[in-house]
Amino acid sequence: MLVTVVLPFCDFRSLQAAPVTRLTRPRWPDPTFGYLRGIGAVRMRLLKGFESWIGENSLVCGVPGLRLSLPRRLSNGAEVSLVRKACYFDGLVNGRFEFLFRIRPEPQDLDEVCTIARALLDRPVRLAGARSEGRPLGRQGQASGRLWAAATVKRGTDAGAGHVRSGRAFVVAETDAALEAVPPGQPVGIRLTIAGVGKPFELFTIFPPQGAATGRATAYRSGARTVRTYLVRMLQDVEALSQICAMPDSDLDHERVQEVFNEYTRHVSRLRDKVQGTTDLTAYCYAAFARLYPGRIDGLRRELAASPMRPNIRRKLLQMLDDVEQAQIYVEQNFTIERVDHMGTKYDVDVSNSQSVAVGPAASATVTGSVNQSGDPALVAALRDLALQVRGTGNDDAEIEAELIEKAAGKAENGDEKTAVALLKKVGSWALGIAGTAGSAALTGFLKAHGIG
C-alpha cells in the first residue's frame, strides 16, 4: 500500500505585493530554478498530461528542512519505508509538501488503513535549525508554510510568512486489497473518512474492484493515480478560492486576484469533468467552499454582481457559487454523519453512499438520523400553485423554473427549509415576480424573510 501525507499551503504573497503585474502561465517564484534553501533542488517532471496544465511539471525532491523520525515497523506490526519527500507549487497560490510511504503487507480492512494513517501522522518531524523537539507530522502545517516562505526569498529579506497560510493535513491511501465492493464499470473504489488526530484529518482510501489486476500498467493503477491527483488539486483549488474571498483585506477587483480566479475556476471545472463519473466526492470538494465561507455565499454573490471585474470571470464565479450550493445540498442528503466517542475524544466521520465506518480503537458509532418534520401547509400549497402559474406562462424556461419550485415545495413539506431556500434562490426573477403579484401571504412573507426575489 502507498500512503501519501499531504501538508497543503496557500501562498498569497503575490496577491499582496505592488506593483500590479499580470500573471501569465504558472511559474515558480524566485528563484525559479536551482536550489530552494531547506527544500531541495527544483526538477522538471518527465511526465506530461495533467501535471503540465495544472503547473506541476516542476517539483522539489528531498526536503531536507523537514526531518522525519520513522521506525522500521509501526505499532500494528506493518513494515513502513519512506519513498519520497517532495514539494509542489503551481506558480499561482497553491502548494503542498508530500510524504510518500510504502506499507507492507496490504491492510485487511478500512479500520486498519485508518490506524496506519493515524500512526504516520503521529510520527515526530523536526524542522531544520529548530531548537524545540519534533512535533507530529500531522501538525507541521504552519512549519512547512514558514519553510516555503523562507526558501523562496533572498537570505536576510522579509519572507512574508504571514501571507502563507497552511491548511489541514490529509492522507491518501492507495491499496491493492479489494476492501469493498466497487460499482460495475468503475476502475477504482474510493472511500472518504474524516477521523481525528489532535484535530480532524481527511483520509481518502482508493482500492481496486474484486479480482482486478493491480500491477503498474493496469487500469486500476492508472485510475487510482488520476483520481488521487485530481481530487487533491480540486480540493486545494476550491479552498484557495474560498480563502481569497474570505480574507478581510482581499480586493476582488485586483488584476492578480482576477487571474487566480480565472485559472482556478477553469481548473476546477476540468477536474470535475474528469472524475465526476468515477466518484461523488467532487461534490464534497465543491462543498469545501461553503465550509470555509459559511453563511456568506449570498453576500458574496451580491458583491460579485456589483463588482467591476471582467464579465467572463464574474460569470465563472457566479456559476461556481451555484455549483457549491448544489453540492452542499447533495452532501447533506447523501453523506452520513457519524460521531465516534472514545476516551473523551470525538471524531466526525463522513461516509458516502450512506455506509458507516467506526474510527478509533474499540470505538462505538451512532448515526445521527434525520427527524421527519412537516412544513407549513399554506407555504407548500402556495409553492405548488406558483409552479402551476409559472408553467402556464409558456416561457422558454418555464418548465425548468416550475420544476425548481416543485422541488422546493417538496423540501418545505418535509420540513427541510434550508434546501427549499437554496432551490428558490435559483429560480428566475421573472418567476418570483409572479409570486409577488399573485402569491399568498405565506409565500411572500417566506421569500422576504430569506431575501429571495
XYZ file of C-alpha atoms in Angstrom:
453
model
C 0.000 0.000 0.000
C 1.159 3.522 -0.812
C 0.224 6.239 1.676
C 0.669 9.939 0.921
C 0.549 12.520 3.704
C -0.195 15.964 2.259
C 0.589 19.264 4.004
C -1.080 21.940 1.822
C -0.379 25.661 1.887
C -1.574 28.795 0.079
C 0.992 31.462 -0.807
C -0.892 34.774 -1.027
C 2.246 36.953 -1.171
C 1.895 37.561 -4.901
C -1.584 38.987 -4.287
C -0.328 41.444 -1.668
C 2.673 42.960 -3.443
C 2.643 46.090 -5.619
C 3.071 46.980 -8.417
C 0.281 45.129 -10.186
C 1.550 42.845 -12.926
C -0.485 40.349 -14.876
C 0.125 36.715 -14.005
C 0.880 34.672 -17.107
C 1.460 30.926 -17.194
C 2.037 29.270 -13.816
C 5.652 29.603 -12.757
C 7.689 29.212 -9.636
C 8.587 32.276 -7.571
C 12.212 33.409 -7.418
C 14.489 31.575 -7.514
C 12.717 29.946 -10.464
C 15.254 27.151 -10.777
C 18.213 25.985 -8.753
C 18.163 25.078 -5.078
C 15.474 26.231 -2.668
C 17.049 26.654 0.751
C 15.904 23.882 3.106
C 13.698 22.239 0.478
C 15.911 20.881 -2.286
C 16.701 21.104 -5.983
C 13.993 22.114 -8.446
C 13.466 19.450 -11.089
C 11.358 19.213 -14.210
C 8.963 16.266 -14.322
C 9.322 13.996 -17.311
C 5.634 13.100 -17.282
C 3.196 15.108 -19.337
C -0.559 15.395 -19.036
C -2.313 16.810 -16.009
C 0.998 17.705 -14.318
C 1.702 20.247 -17.037
C -1.650 22.010 -17.339
C -2.030 22.438 -13.573
C 1.507 23.782 -13.299
C 3.038 20.793 -11.534
C 5.608 19.938 -14.166
C 8.194 21.233 -11.639
C 8.819 19.867 -8.163
C 11.425 19.836 -5.421
C 12.645 16.474 -4.156
C 14.439 15.854 -0.892
C 13.070 18.497 1.501
C 15.998 18.254 3.975
C 14.413 21.001 6.077
C 11.807 18.536 7.394
C 13.457 15.603 9.167
C 11.148 12.672 9.816
C 11.751 10.070 12.513
C 10.457 6.775 11.148
C 10.739 3.250 12.628
C 11.013 0.120 10.519
C 7.683 -1.137 11.860
C 4.569 0.628 13.079
C 2.772 -0.285 16.296
C 0.474 -2.714 14.440
C 3.474 -4.611 13.026
C 3.285 -3.230 9.468
C 6.597 -2.507 7.735
C 6.972 1.121 6.664
C 9.513 2.883 4.463
C 9.758 6.457 3.208
C 9.725 6.531 -0.588
C 9.939 10.275 -1.194
C 9.607 13.734 0.292
C 8.613 16.366 -2.262
C 7.212 19.871 -2.604
C 4.888 21.029 -5.390
C 3.794 24.528 -6.316
C 1.529 25.576 -9.176
C 3.052 29.044 -9.579
C -0.102 30.877 -8.524
C -1.236 30.264 -4.935
C -1.395 26.551 -4.114
C 1.433 24.328 -2.988
C 1.899 21.243 -0.850
C 4.502 19.092 0.819
C 4.057 15.367 0.247
C 5.458 12.429 2.200
C 5.066 9.140 0.296
C 5.280 5.906 2.315
C 5.176 2.240 1.317
C 3.386 -0.086 3.749
C 3.688 -3.890 3.785
C 1.623 -6.059 3.986
C -1.626 -4.796 2.490
C -4.336 -3.830 5.025
C -7.243 -6.154 5.716
C -9.964 -3.539 6.165
C -10.652 0.200 6.317
C -10.124 0.325 10.073
C -6.544 -0.829 9.592
C -5.995 1.873 6.963
C -7.189 4.489 9.478
C -4.852 3.076 12.123
C -1.857 3.266 9.776
C -2.708 6.820 8.688
C -3.012 7.940 12.307
C 0.319 6.309 13.191
C 2.094 8.121 10.340
C 0.607 11.478 11.300
C 1.834 10.927 14.860
C 5.472 10.443 13.800
C 7.700 13.319 15.008
C 9.153 15.715 12.442
C 11.794 18.301 13.250
C 12.287 21.495 11.292
C 15.961 22.013 10.418
C 17.567 24.563 12.739
C 14.725 24.458 15.254
C 15.646 24.111 18.925
C 12.361 22.577 20.009
C 11.570 18.882 19.940
C 9.910 17.461 16.867
C 6.154 17.855 16.554
C 3.872 15.232 14.953
C 3.777 15.198 11.165
C 0.051 15.945 11.181
C 0.675 19.247 12.981
C 3.529 20.555 10.830
C 1.342 22.681 8.562
C 2.490 26.073 9.874
C 6.136 24.982 9.990
C 6.021 23.800 6.377
C 4.434 27.105 5.334
C 7.231 29.062 7.037
C 9.803 26.801 5.393
C 8.326 27.535 1.969
C 8.219 31.280 2.648
C 11.868 31.400 3.734
C 13.054 29.230 0.835
C 11.605 31.452 -1.889
C 13.182 34.798 -0.945
C 16.749 36.004 -0.724
C 18.509 35.388 2.549
C 18.054 38.211 5.041
C 14.900 39.654 3.462
C 11.405 39.556 4.932
C 9.840 36.247 3.903
C 6.266 37.480 4.391
C 5.356 34.231 6.142
C 2.164 35.811 7.458
C 0.723 35.655 3.937
C 1.488 31.923 3.556
C -1.465 30.081 5.065
C -1.338 26.401 5.918
C -4.237 24.009 5.521
C -5.099 20.876 7.477
C -3.187 17.705 6.706
C -4.917 14.963 4.759
C -3.950 11.450 3.730
C -4.417 9.436 0.524
C -4.005 5.650 0.725
C -3.744 3.508 -2.431
C -4.071 -0.191 -1.648
C -4.097 -3.313 -3.811
C -6.580 -5.010 -1.458
C -10.238 -5.093 -2.533
C -11.644 -3.631 0.688
C -15.211 -3.074 -0.541
C -17.482 -3.687 -3.494
C -16.953 -1.314 -6.425
C -19.813 -0.328 -8.779
C -19.683 -2.199 -12.114
C -17.645 -0.449 -14.782
C -15.626 1.661 -12.334
C -11.819 1.128 -12.365
C -11.412 2.153 -8.710
C -13.347 2.444 -5.482
C -12.793 5.334 -3.099
C -13.893 5.993 0.469
C -13.637 9.244 2.417
C -13.245 9.105 6.190
C -12.832 12.098 8.481
C -11.000 10.960 11.593
C -9.258 12.702 14.465
C -5.629 13.012 15.484
C -5.478 16.054 17.732
C -7.677 17.743 15.152
C -9.654 16.037 12.353
C -7.943 14.916 9.163
C -9.334 13.585 5.903
C -8.425 10.110 4.687
C -9.096 9.115 1.068
C -8.765 5.342 0.595
C -8.525 4.113 -3.012
C -8.956 0.386 -3.674
C -9.499 -1.904 -6.725
C -12.563 -3.951 -7.716
C -12.664 -7.585 -6.653
C -10.355 -9.678 -8.839
C -8.893 -6.701 -10.758
C -5.243 -6.659 -11.805
C -3.196 -4.231 -9.696
C 0.188 -4.092 -11.425
C 1.850 -0.995 -12.824
C 0.382 -1.000 -16.329
C -3.215 -1.710 -15.290
C -6.482 0.189 -15.458
C -6.651 0.289 -11.655
C -3.225 1.862 -11.229
C -3.929 4.476 -13.889
C -7.378 5.232 -12.482
C -6.096 5.455 -8.902
C -3.380 7.888 -9.925
C -5.835 10.053 -11.856
C -8.472 10.160 -9.108
C -5.848 10.831 -6.448
C -4.234 13.761 -8.242
C -7.465 15.328 -9.463
C -9.248 15.174 -6.102
C -6.245 16.619 -4.255
C -5.967 19.512 -6.694
C -9.708 20.143 -6.814
C -9.937 20.300 -3.017
C -6.962 22.681 -2.859
C -8.224 24.966 -5.632
C -11.723 25.281 -4.155
C -10.350 26.024 -0.690
C -7.928 28.613 -2.106
C -10.808 30.425 -3.825
C -12.754 30.348 -0.568
C -9.847 31.764 1.440
C -9.280 34.601 -1.036
C -12.947 35.574 -0.852
C -12.947 35.355 2.950
C -9.837 37.478 3.549
C -10.906 40.811 5.094
C -8.336 42.790 3.081
C -8.977 40.955 -0.183
C -9.619 43.134 -3.238
C -11.640 41.007 -5.637
C -11.156 43.576 -8.419
C -7.365 43.326 -8.226
C -5.911 42.172 -11.532
C -3.844 39.426 -9.956
C -6.798 38.164 -7.936
C -8.878 38.021 -11.106
C -6.175 35.967 -12.820
C -6.165 33.469 -9.949
C -9.970 33.281 -10.144
C -9.775 32.696 -13.892
C -7.165 29.917 -13.638
C -8.686 28.077 -10.689
C -12.299 28.131 -11.901
C -11.030 26.631 -15.167
C -9.011 24.026 -13.264
C -11.934 23.085 -11.019
C -14.324 22.716 -13.951
C -11.891 20.486 -15.816
C -11.104 18.415 -12.731
C -14.806 17.830 -12.104
C -15.395 16.703 -15.686
C -12.539 14.205 -15.426
C -13.601 12.371 -12.276
C -17.296 13.046 -11.614
C -18.251 9.790 -13.343
C -15.907 7.853 -11.059
C -16.777 9.258 -7.638
C -19.290 11.571 -5.989
C -16.508 13.148 -3.923
C -16.378 16.028 -6.402
C -19.459 17.313 -4.566
C -17.529 17.085 -1.297
C -14.711 19.158 -2.823
C -17.170 21.813 -4.032
C -18.817 21.910 -0.606
C -15.424 22.779 0.915
C -16.017 26.352 -0.289
C -19.096 26.669 1.910
C -17.339 25.019 4.865
C -14.646 27.707 4.845
C -17.055 30.503 3.883
C -20.181 29.573 5.884
C -23.379 31.555 5.533
C -21.862 34.265 3.350
C -22.416 32.990 -0.174
C -25.442 35.217 -0.775
C -23.475 38.300 0.257
C -20.569 37.236 -1.944
C -22.938 36.764 -4.877
C -24.229 40.335 -4.466
C -20.667 41.636 -4.137
C -19.626 39.894 -7.348
C -22.696 41.149 -9.209
C -21.767 44.748 -8.328
C -18.045 44.274 -8.946
C -16.333 45.904 -11.962
C -14.275 42.752 -12.597
C -14.131 41.226 -16.058
C -17.540 39.803 -17.106
C -16.237 36.347 -18.025
C -14.586 35.910 -14.614
C -17.702 37.160 -12.826
C -19.780 34.648 -14.790
C -17.434 31.780 -13.861
C -17.501 32.686 -10.169
C -21.281 33.026 -10.055
C -21.634 29.660 -11.794
C -19.239 28.151 -9.278
C -21.300 29.522 -6.367
C -24.358 27.812 -7.873
C -22.376 24.554 -8.095
C -21.235 24.986 -4.487
C -24.819 25.326 -3.245
C -25.953 22.300 -5.251
C -23.002 20.296 -3.914
C -23.789 21.324 -0.364
C -27.358 20.057 -0.768
C -26.068 16.780 -2.246
C -23.581 16.245 0.593
C -26.236 16.902 3.228
C -28.602 14.408 1.600
C -26.177 11.632 0.608
C -23.353 11.683 3.165
C -23.975 10.053 6.539
C -22.530 11.889 9.540
C -21.429 9.778 12.492
C -19.968 10.735 15.849
C -17.469 8.317 17.340
C -16.763 8.880 21.035
C -13.777 7.131 22.613
C -11.833 8.154 25.723
C -13.324 11.624 25.659
C -12.317 12.305 22.043
C -14.918 12.988 19.356
C -14.426 12.156 15.701
C -16.641 13.211 12.828
C -16.887 10.645 10.062
C -18.324 11.435 6.641
C -19.015 8.361 4.554
C -20.525 8.489 1.081
C -23.375 6.250 -0.077
C -24.768 6.007 3.488
C -22.249 3.376 4.621
C -20.837 3.610 8.138
C -17.303 3.172 9.428
C -16.328 3.437 13.087
C -12.963 5.116 13.577
C -10.651 4.530 16.518
C -9.763 1.520 18.656
C -12.798 -0.021 20.357
C -14.887 2.848 19.033
C -18.653 2.832 19.067
C -20.629 4.721 16.458
C -24.079 6.233 16.499
C -25.673 7.549 13.335
C -27.406 10.880 13.648
C -30.723 10.287 11.942
C -32.928 12.938 10.423
C -36.232 13.743 12.112
C -39.223 13.927 9.796
C -40.857 17.300 10.253
C -43.884 18.665 8.472
C -43.673 22.094 6.940
C -46.168 24.932 6.712
C -49.152 23.607 4.669
C -50.022 27.108 3.432
C -46.472 27.648 2.159
C -46.384 24.255 0.432
C -49.731 24.879 -1.269
C -48.618 28.356 -2.377
C -45.399 26.992 -3.878
C -47.230 24.327 -5.857
C -49.749 26.887 -7.065
C -46.862 29.134 -8.126
C -45.328 26.246 -10.089
C -48.610 25.818 -11.994
C -48.752 29.536 -12.778
C -45.142 29.595 -13.976
C -45.678 26.546 -16.185
C -48.790 28.182 -17.643
C -46.876 31.239 -18.888
C -45.389 29.228 -21.747
C -41.959 30.895 -21.475
C -38.948 29.048 -22.847
C -37.560 28.250 -19.391
C -40.927 27.924 -17.650
C -40.617 24.152 -17.261
C -37.181 24.439 -15.630
C -38.326 27.128 -13.201
C -41.501 25.191 -12.357
C -39.513 22.048 -11.559
C -37.267 24.008 -9.180
C -40.317 25.425 -7.405
C -41.921 21.985 -7.137
C -38.731 20.554 -5.644
C -38.676 23.419 -3.149
C -42.293 22.637 -2.250
C -41.369 19.015 -1.588
C -38.488 20.033 0.659
C -40.656 22.533 2.515
C -43.301 19.860 3.041
C -40.680 17.615 4.703
C -39.514 20.444 6.947
C -36.209 20.957 5.069
C -36.423 24.741 4.909
C -32.699 25.207 4.221
C -32.784 23.184 0.997
C -36.053 24.820 -0.060
C -34.451 28.255 0.292
C -31.399 27.141 -1.712
C -33.637 25.892 -4.532
C -35.801 29.025 -4.600
C -32.696 31.207 -4.890
C -32.041 29.552 -8.234
C -35.473 30.463 -9.609
C -35.505 33.288 -12.140
C -36.625 36.748 -11.067
C -39.493 36.749 -13.587
C -40.967 33.618 -11.972
C -40.610 35.032 -8.472
C -42.285 38.193 -9.723
C -45.460 36.167 -10.221
C -45.328 35.288 -6.524
C -45.067 38.976 -5.673
C -48.217 39.857 -7.586
C -50.410 36.776 -7.175
C -48.772 34.809 -4.363
C -50.209 34.116 -0.929
C -49.195 35.989 2.202
C -47.356 32.884 3.465
C -45.244 32.691 0.307
C -44.428 36.398 0.032
C -43.512 36.506 3.725
C -41.264 33.459 3.333
C -39.465 34.956 0.327
C -38.995 38.292 2.071
C -37.694 36.682 5.268
C -34.949 34.869 3.347
C -34.059 37.710 0.985
C -35.310 35.937 -2.144
C -36.505 37.865 -5.149
